[in-house]
Amino acid sequence: MKKWVTFALLGYGLFGLAIYYYLYGMAAGGIPEIYKGTSADPSLFLSEAEQALIKEYSTIKNLLFFISVPFEWLVYFFIVILGISRKFEEWSKQTVRFSFGQTAIYLFYLSVLTFLLAFPLQYIGYHFSKAYHISAQTFSQWMKNELIDFWISYAIMSVLIFTLYGLMKKFKKKWWLAAWMLFVPFTIFMMYVQPVIIDPLYNDFYPLKNKQLEAKILDLADRADIPADHVYEVNKSKETNALNAYVTGIGDHARIVLWDTTLNKLNEDEILFVMAHEMAHYVKKHIYIGIGSYLVLAFFGFWLTAKWMEKLVSKYGEKLQIHELSQLRTLPLFLLVISILTFSISPFTNAISRFEEKQADAYAIEMTENKDAAISAFRKLSKEGLSEMKPPGLVKIFRYGHPAMAERIYMIETYPLPGEKEKEKKEGADAQKSQD
């Protein structure tokens, strides 16, 4: 056990030093030559001080991300090998006799411990977000949201973990398949209820107040054959100064949502471009593609988790005092494996997401035919959110579900609109005639 602890701490420390060196020493600054002099050149709309500020904040965020993920793994690893998970299970069994109560008590102990251990890194993230004027929350407001997160997660996880371990006891070998089969309707259910039950716990959602703007957005929706009656705005200005809009939910509960910060800081043409982009996700069925992909990946994820856990318990179960996979004390091991697999496939899922975002950008520019509004909207999004124009390679691969801002702006500038395509064809035909 001492050897495991030593190697784990040493490995985490070396990884932290390596990622620090990569982000602060190796990651190239500036942008590629192809963007210089174009609309994507940050020197054309950002001062040197603003560029430096974006670089500082982005590097801090990236560092926190890369050290937070393996820190979570380290926590789960130590909870298992130090016997903490076993103690939590024993205490829960001593407290109540019925199995759901034991699961709820065990999970409460585990959730509180992991929350407290992760809190310093969470607070550091909040601190820098506040210091760089991204977050508009007071500490009490931020803490309130953290506690809401905790209790919502705890309530949902109590049901999920009780069900999961019940399936492990009933289906010794095929529990992962049974779990996945129940996971499918649960995922669809959560996608359906989140916009109307969970999201309002954090913020107030209401139909767009600017009815003239709403009429123009609904006209775009009608042109895109989207059966929308309302566009919703949400009061995010109490939390952040960043800009955003998104599509959430499925079926009758699908919503197009605008942050009030976006309404306050973008002009009408810029907002219409952003809305066209969000409508593209509906038109291109990205939400349903995302759900389908997620469920397929979950199938293989459950299978790999089962195989991995079986091997670990078979090899190290005696040392860890784990006799069966269905014991609650194996939960941190389950969460550890799931977290590692999720991180491992993030380059793939992020690549798919970036492709969909490019599709949405292309759809939006074709619908609005207003490149100036699109470019100025992206410039403001970058400036207000302190978004990197061109992130380092590893950051893009593991963190970015959207193309980098420089890529998006350059794509918009060079994207041939229908009128421009016809003009290019005519100019080419005229040039060919003159040569003849």
Steps between C-alpha positions, in 0.01 A plus 500: 500500500783739583656425162170571321456826687857608427477419129161671469619820667827500307319442170252780571780738595700422185190539284427838660854621428483371142169669423620823666810496280291429193256783561748762619813395313426299187159622381562737212366852525347705220296379205592326174607714205185412308288704743719810508342801335160327485195556718634224726815695584459598868721806456221656291241499780688430824761719664829347612380525861176314413695230314730455799200481734336231286825303492542520879145399582481223240827346618380498862170338397680239293739418783215460747320267260799274443585468868137463613422194288782274631443643849151350487654166405748530786219564750299194391818288498594597857143452628516139380854397595501672839184315606289816529234361268483179706448703818223704338323177404535357851366820658202508263411139586527574870265797464206344309396154384312565175720513191389834353574672831845340508566622145381852583714522816808354332462738206455795734830423673675457165344812347589722794859376506556545126327840510730621777814366331408657166389829657844672502544456124139603441551812707826586320309481172231731637761738641678548167171525312402779738843666488492515120142635501341196338295401805255755641406284798568579861647215702160429660332481157771271368479283812122478465537357148767257621263371769213472250734296278588280797145419604366448146791270423455318831126445445545368146805290586323339798240351267752410230751333733230306686369371166849427366610293798168321506567393140853390597353268761232360269704470180852399599647504148260706290426780747665752270254418219200528730636829633542637149147395403363704790745782429343562158152606619653682798718713269203588278291580807769734637534677165124552504464633855825694547385822324177522700595357841875513565617812313243731668650408839805708403354784293178666391383417147238709323389582145714762328389846617597675175198397291630660180820300525301188592287546185815514284646192671171311456503602134842333471354196675209491253743515206687207657174304554545508877166493691605760759254722688747669732864587541609493862739729678668418829643737761863386486636852558474435873760226453725589209610764252557242223258463207318186393191346343405135465244239407390256768236234552316276255149471361247752628747612768775605258600859561712766335649708779683835498699627795407856593871590475477411129194721462674786677832488313414392144305705248194368320680365191758323718224343710319379188818329382542334841138385491540362148801306626297351785213416266746311283552251782127425486484489119810277476361283782820536700314449828371159390832404343664596828259287704547205266880527506497537878293184543720299263813613684327424831439143382871440444580701812289275723650190337860619542432612856364156590799320346751735661339482843477120487873475427593750773284328762628158395864612528491739796170419674663314789739785579218756475257281699258494207328162472235574238452762230152574636633633833443874541865546586583454128314819402811725497665242275199515266510882495877495443471274196208700356693826544811361330298365206309828464823698489656252258225540240470879541726569196253300289184658642653848484593447134141405419373805689740733314380355168137567597587855607661563160183372335293736715724797414468424128122464529471829691706701253302358207173588671592854610748585220656753736870432540570827678250418775636146535862617527420778746294256712791256525740782579278614787458143625877466512554834669226470762575135583881533480504214248824394338519573129729201437542260796792257539458161334433291811255760629303493176493118493387447859304817579350657192156389385493812277752605236745761622385859443768567238381199299135605523562860399728402211246244379227766500718749313596249230163321478353549149140619519262408214534845338877485535508152344311627196732798477807271513353278228426803278848645553652159417289470183595854393868425559471184292332691215771766500766228476316338208 
